[in-house]
Coordinates of C-alpha atoms in Angstrom, one line a residue:
Chain A
M76 CA -7.6 12.3 -57.6
N77 CA -6.0 14.6 -60.1
A78 CA -6.7 14.6 -63.9
A79 CA -3.5 12.7 -64.7
A80 CA -4.5 9.9 -62.4
N81 CA -8.0 9.9 -63.9
E82 CA -6.5 9.7 -67.4
A83 CA -4.6 6.5 -66.4
L84 CA -7.6 5.1 -64.6
T85 CA -9.9 5.6 -67.6
V86 CA -7.5 3.8 -69.9
K87 CA -7.4 0.9 -67.4
M88 CA -11.2 0.8 -67.1
V89 CA -11.7 0.8 -70.9
L90 CA -9.1 -1.9 -71.5
T91 CA -10.5 -4.0 -68.7
A92 CA -13.9 -3.8 -70.4
W93 CA -12.3 -4.9 -73.7
H94 CA -10.4 -7.8 -72.1
G95 CA -13.6 -8.7 -70.3
Q96 CA -15.4 -9.3 -73.6
N97 CA -12.6 -11.4 -74.9
T98 CA -12.7 -13.5 -71.8
K99 CA -16.4 -13.9 -72.2
M100 CA -15.8 -15.2 -75.6
D101 CA -13.2 -17.6 -74.3
D102 CA -15.6 -18.8 -71.6
L103 CA -18.3 -19.3 -74.1
L104 CA -16.0 -21.3 -76.4
K105 CA -15.2 -23.7 -73.5
T106 CA -18.9 -24.5 -73.1
L107 CA -19.7 -25.1 -76.8
S108 CA -19.1 -28.1 -78.9
D109 CA -17.8 -27.5 -82.4
E110 CA -21.3 -28.5 -83.6
Q111 CA -22.9 -26.0 -81.4
L112 CA -20.5 -23.2 -82.5
A113 CA -21.3 -24.0 -86.2
A114 CA -25.0 -23.7 -85.7
E115 CA -27.1 -20.7 -86.4
T116 CA -27.5 -18.4 -83.3
A117 CA -31.2 -18.2 -84.1
P118 CA -33.3 -19.5 -87.1
G119 CA -32.0 -17.8 -90.3
R120 CA -29.3 -15.8 -88.4
N121 CA -25.5 -15.8 -88.4
T122 CA -23.8 -18.9 -87.3
G123 CA -21.6 -18.9 -84.3
T124 CA -18.6 -19.7 -86.5
Y125 CA -19.2 -16.7 -88.6
L126 CA -19.5 -14.4 -85.6
F127 CA -16.4 -15.9 -84.0
G128 CA -14.5 -15.3 -87.3
H129 CA -15.9 -11.8 -87.4
F130 CA -14.5 -11.2 -83.9
I131 CA -11.1 -12.4 -84.9
A132 CA -11.0 -10.2 -88.0
V133 CA -12.2 -7.2 -86.1
N134 CA -9.6 -7.6 -83.3
D135 CA -6.9 -8.3 -85.9
G136 CA -7.9 -5.1 -87.6
L137 CA -6.9 -3.2 -84.5
F138 CA -3.1 -3.4 -85.3
K139 CA -3.5 -1.2 -88.3
L140 CA -6.3 0.9 -87.0
L141 CA -4.4 1.8 -83.9
G142 CA -1.1 2.1 -85.8
I143 CA 0.6 -0.4 -83.6
G144 CA 1.6 -3.2 -85.9
E145 CA 0.8 -5.4 -88.9
R146 CA -2.2 -7.6 -89.0
M147 CA -1.8 -11.3 -88.6
H148 CA -4.7 -12.8 -90.6
P149 CA -5.8 -10.4 -93.4
E150 CA -7.3 -13.4 -95.3
L151 CA -10.2 -13.4 -92.8
D152 CA -11.6 -10.1 -93.9
E153 CA -13.1 -11.4 -97.2
I154 CA -14.9 -14.2 -95.3
F155 CA -15.9 -12.6 -92.1
L156 CA -16.0 -8.8 -92.6
R157 CA -16.7 -8.0 -96.3
N158 CA -19.2 -10.7 -96.9
P159 CA -22.2 -12.0 -95.0
D160 CA -22.4 -15.5 -93.5
K161 CA -23.2 -18.3 -95.9
S162 CA -21.5 -16.6 -98.9
G163 CA -20.0 -19.9 -100.0
F164 CA -16.4 -19.3 -98.9
S165 CA -14.4 -22.3 -97.6
I166 CA -13.7 -21.2 -94.0
P167 CA -10.9 -22.2 -91.7
S168 CA -11.5 -25.0 -89.2
I169 CA -12.8 -24.2 -85.8
D170 CA -9.5 -25.3 -84.3
D171 CA -7.6 -23.0 -86.6
L172 CA -9.9 -20.1 -85.7
K173 CA -9.4 -20.8 -82.0
T174 CA -5.6 -20.6 -82.7
Y175 CA -5.9 -17.3 -84.6
W176 CA -8.1 -15.9 -81.8
Q177 CA -5.5 -16.6 -79.2
E178 CA -2.6 -15.4 -81.4
V179 CA -4.3 -12.1 -82.2
N180 CA -5.3 -11.4 -78.7
T181 CA -2.0 -12.3 -77.2
A182 CA -0.1 -10.1 -79.6
L183 CA -2.6 -7.2 -79.1
T184 CA -2.3 -7.5 -75.3
E185 CA 1.5 -7.3 -75.6
K186 CA 1.3 -4.1 -77.6
F187 CA -1.3 -2.6 -75.3
N188 CA 0.9 -3.4 -72.3
Q189 CA 3.7 -1.3 -73.8
M190 CA 1.5 1.8 -74.3
Q191 CA 1.3 4.7 -71.9
P192 CA -2.0 6.2 -70.9
A193 CA -1.4 9.3 -73.1
D194 CA -0.7 7.1 -76.1
W195 CA -4.4 6.1 -76.1
F196 CA -5.4 9.7 -76.8
A197 CA -3.5 9.9 -80.0
R198 CA -5.5 9.7 -83.3
H199 CA -6.3 6.4 -84.9
T200 CA -5.2 5.8 -88.5
S201 CA -8.5 6.2 -90.2
V202 CA -8.9 9.8 -89.1
S203 CA -6.7 12.5 -90.7
E204 CA -4.6 14.9 -88.7
E205 CA -6.8 17.7 -89.8
D206 CA -10.1 16.1 -88.7
F207 CA -8.5 14.9 -85.5
A208 CA -7.6 18.5 -84.6
K209 CA -11.3 19.3 -84.8
E210 CA -12.6 15.9 -83.3
P211 CA -10.1 14.8 -80.7
H212 CA -12.5 12.1 -79.4
R213 CA -11.6 10.1 -82.5
N214 CA -8.6 8.6 -80.7
R215 CA -7.4 5.1 -80.1
L216 CA -9.2 4.7 -76.8
N217 CA -12.5 5.5 -78.5
V218 CA -11.8 2.7 -80.9
I219 CA -11.6 0.3 -78.0
I220 CA -14.8 1.6 -76.5
T221 CA -16.7 1.1 -79.8
R222 CA -15.1 -2.3 -80.3
T223 CA -16.0 -3.5 -76.8
V224 CA -19.6 -2.5 -77.4
H225 CA -19.6 -4.2 -80.8
Q226 CA -18.3 -7.4 -79.2
A227 CA -20.9 -7.3 -76.5
Y228 CA -23.6 -7.0 -79.2
H229 CA -22.6 -10.2 -81.0
L230 CA -21.8 -12.0 -77.7
G231 CA -25.5 -11.5 -76.8
Q232 CA -26.3 -13.3 -80.0
M233 CA -23.7 -16.1 -79.5
A234 CA -25.1 -16.8 -76.0
Y235 CA -28.1 -18.3 -77.9
L236 CA -25.8 -21.1 -79.1
K237 CA -26.1 -22.5 -75.6
K238 CA -29.2 -24.6 -74.9
A239 CA -32.2 -22.7 -73.8
T240 CA -33.0 -23.4 -70.2
T241 CA -36.6 -22.2 -70.3
Chain B
M1470 CA -3.5 17.4 -75.1
N1471 CA -3.0 17.6 -71.4
A1472 CA -4.4 15.2 -68.8
A1473 CA -7.3 17.5 -67.8
A1474 CA -8.5 17.7 -71.4
N1475 CA -8.2 14.0 -71.7
E1476 CA -10.3 13.5 -68.6
A1477 CA -13.1 15.6 -70.0
L1478 CA -12.7 13.9 -73.4
T1479 CA -13.0 10.4 -71.9
V1480 CA -16.2 11.3 -70.1
K1481 CA -17.6 12.6 -73.3
M1482 CA -16.6 9.4 -75.2
V1483 CA -18.2 7.1 -72.6
L1484 CA -21.4 9.1 -72.3
T1485 CA -21.6 9.3 -76.1
A1486 CA -21.4 5.5 -76.2
W1487 CA -24.1 5.2 -73.6
H1488 CA -26.4 7.6 -75.4
G1489 CA -25.7 5.7 -78.6
Q1490 CA -27.1 2.5 -77.1
N1491 CA -30.2 4.3 -76.0
T1492 CA -30.6 5.8 -79.4
K1493 CA -30.2 2.3 -81.0
M1494 CA -33.0 1.1 -78.7
D1495 CA -35.2 4.1 -79.8
D1496 CA -34.4 3.3 -83.5
L1497 CA -35.3 -0.4 -83.0
L1498 CA -38.6 0.5 -81.3
K1499 CA -39.6 2.6 -84.3
T1500 CA -39.1 -0.4 -86.6
L1501 CA -41.0 -3.0 -84.5
S1502 CA -44.8 -3.4 -84.2
D1503 CA -46.1 -4.2 -80.6
E1504 CA -46.6 -7.7 -81.7
Q1505 CA -43.0 -8.0 -82.9
L1506 CA -41.7 -6.5 -79.6
A1507 CA -43.8 -9.0 -77.6
A1508 CA -42.3 -12.0 -79.4
E1509 CA -39.4 -14.1 -78.2
T1510 CA -36.0 -12.9 -79.6
A1511 CA -35.3 -16.5 -80.5
P1512 CA -37.2 -19.8 -79.7
G1513 CA -37.4 -20.3 -76.0
R1514 CA -35.5 -17.0 -75.2
N1515 CA -36.5 -13.7 -73.6
T1516 CA -39.2 -11.7 -75.2
G1517 CA -38.5 -8.2 -76.6
T1518 CA -40.9 -6.8 -74.1
Y1519 CA -39.0 -8.4 -71.2
L1520 CA -35.6 -7.1 -72.4
F1521 CA -37.1 -3.6 -73.0
G1522 CA -38.4 -3.5 -69.5
H1523 CA -35.1 -4.8 -68.3
F1524 CA -33.4 -1.9 -70.0
I1525 CA -35.7 0.6 -68.4
A1526 CA -35.2 -0.9 -64.9
V1527 CA -31.4 -0.9 -65.3
N1528 CA -31.3 2.7 -66.5
D1529 CA -33.7 3.7 -63.7
G1530 CA -31.4 2.1 -61.2
L1531 CA -28.7 4.5 -62.2
F1532 CA -30.2 7.4 -60.2
K1533 CA -29.4 5.6 -56.9
L1534 CA -26.3 3.7 -58.0
L1535 CA -24.7 7.0 -59.1
G1536 CA -26.2 8.9 -56.1
I1537 CA -27.8 11.5 -58.4
G1538 CA -31.5 11.1 -57.5
E1539 CA -34.4 8.9 -56.7
R1540 CA -35.6 6.2 -59.0
M1541 CA -38.8 6.8 -61.0
H1542 CA -40.1 3.2 -61.5
P1543 CA -39.0 0.9 -58.7
E1544 CA -42.0 -1.3 -59.4
L1545 CA -40.3 -2.6 -62.5
D1546 CA -37.5 -4.4 -60.6
E1547 CA -39.6 -7.2 -59.5
I1548 CA -40.8 -7.9 -63.0
F1549 CA -37.7 -7.2 -65.1
L1550 CA -34.7 -7.5 -62.8
R1551 CA -35.3 -9.9 -60.0
N1552 CA -37.3 -12.5 -61.9
P1553 CA -36.9 -14.0 -65.3
D1554 CA -39.2 -13.5 -68.2
K1555 CA -42.5 -15.5 -68.2
S1556 CA -42.7 -15.5 -64.4
G1557 CA -46.5 -14.7 -64.5
F1558 CA -46.4 -11.1 -63.5
S1559 CA -48.9 -8.7 -65.2
I1560 CA -46.6 -6.3 -67.0
P1561 CA -47.2 -2.7 -68.0
S1562 CA -48.4 -2.1 -71.6
I1563 CA -45.9 -1.4 -74.3
D1564 CA -47.1 2.2 -74.5
D1565 CA -46.5 2.7 -70.8
L1566 CA -43.1 1.1 -71.1
K1567 CA -42.2 3.4 -73.9
T1568 CA -43.3 6.4 -71.8
Y1569 CA -41.2 5.2 -68.8
W1570 CA -38.2 4.7 -71.1
Q1571 CA -38.4 8.3 -72.3
E1572 CA -39.0 9.7 -68.8
V1573 CA -36.1 7.9 -67.3
N1574 CA -33.6 8.7 -70.1
T1575 CA -34.7 12.3 -70.2
A1576 CA -34.2 12.7 -66.4
L1577 CA -30.9 10.9 -66.5
T1578 CA -29.6 13.1 -69.3
E1579 CA -30.6 16.2 -67.4
K1580 CA -28.6 15.0 -64.4
F1581 CA -25.6 14.0 -66.5
N1582 CA -25.6 17.4 -68.2
Q1583 CA -25.2 19.0 -64.8
M1584 CA -22.1 16.9 -63.9
Q1585 CA -18.5 18.0 -64.3
P1586 CA -15.9 15.6 -65.7
A1587 CA -14.3 15.1 -62.3
D1588 CA -17.7 14.1 -60.8
W1589 CA -17.6 10.9 -62.9
F1590 CA -14.5 9.7 -61.0
A1591 CA -16.3 9.7 -57.7
R1592 CA -17.3 6.4 -56.2
H1593 CA -20.7 4.9 -56.9
T1594 CA -23.0 4.1 -54.0
S1595 CA -22.5 0.3 -54.0
V1596 CA -18.8 0.6 -53.1
S1597 CA -17.7 1.7 -49.6
E1598 CA -15.3 4.6 -49.1
E1599 CA -12.8 2.1 -47.8
D1600 CA -13.0 -0.2 -50.8
F1601 CA -13.0 2.8 -53.2
A1602 CA -9.7 4.0 -51.7
K1603 CA -8.2 0.7 -52.8
E1604 CA -10.1 0.3 -56.0
P1605 CA -10.6 3.8 -57.5
H1606 CA -11.8 2.3 -60.8
R1607 CA -15.1 1.6 -59.1
N1608 CA -16.4 5.0 -60.0
R1609 CA -19.5 6.4 -61.7
L1610 CA -17.9 6.4 -65.1
N1611 CA -17.1 2.7 -64.9
V1612 CA -20.8 2.1 -64.2
I1613 CA -21.6 3.7 -67.5
I1614 CA -19.1 1.6 -69.3
T1615 CA -20.4 -1.6 -67.9
R1616 CA -24.0 -0.6 -68.5
T1617 CA -23.3 0.4 -72.1
V1618 CA -21.7 -3.0 -72.7
H1619 CA -24.7 -4.7 -71.0
Q1620 CA -27.2 -2.8 -73.2
A1621 CA -25.3 -3.7 -76.4
Y1622 CA -25.4 -7.4 -75.3
H1623 CA -29.2 -7.4 -75.2
L1624 CA -29.6 -5.1 -78.2
G1625 CA -27.8 -7.8 -80.2
Q1626 CA -30.5 -10.2 -79.1
M1627 CA -33.4 -7.7 -79.7
A1628 CA -32.1 -7.2 -83.2
Y1629 CA -33.5 -10.7 -83.9
L1630 CA -37.0 -9.3 -83.4
K1631 CA -36.7 -7.9 -86.9
K1632 CA -37.4 -10.2 -89.7
A1633 CA -34.4 -12.2 -90.9
T1634 CA -33.3 -11.1 -94.3
T1635 CA -31.4 -14.3 -95.2

């Protein structure tokens, strides 16, 4: 394998990991009733609905952060990013959130499919050209790595919405 | 940036993510008493001690899986990998687990530091040469990606060992 092949391979590996977390969320949603999703993941902790909305807002933020488009649901940030759970906001219905989730991920996947491996090594929009010259790891692919890890963190918590088997 | 530079950069990004999860575990350990660590992460769920031992066994498994050495604590597999929590095994003390955790991560880091970027794109030991020829993404770097995601998943659960602030 040469370096160019490895470059393409790495992009594929990272994107596969990201898609994998989205799929795990899809799978979890299929197993949970709306009531289960709306419950706290553990006593006194974030609800499933909050974490689900948080996921949508974070993925939706990728359009601007990666510089590949305009966000679809900026109204979610106030509820699911800038404020903690149980802040008193009226939140979208679970059905609406599920629709947004699919919309955002479908649109992101379309954009990702148009990108070439080298595109992923360009800077993301929250790092300046000057800083990027010094810190070339602050690229789009790294955003996907950190987002994938972030999703896994909260998916571990959302797994507790399922009934304990022990 | 050329492809060779991106190859090296990607390895750095992925290893940074992996080290980051280990550091988060270290940071969490500093904030928890032994009693807190031994508690269930949520009612009826895995204890912190079990998940911590699980982390150590998984990291220890990397020596053989990556083909870079012999494992240090194979005795942990029975307790923390092959059986669920609360299976009645006598488990090492928390102090011993903390020692194993440091030993394993220090030894892994030494091995990783000796590897060149291209080494990460070699196959791992649980894929055959024949399968690897068809599926070159089943390489050592991909193991680190999946392990990093796996750690994040359980770290999200272990975060619940800290007192809820809400």
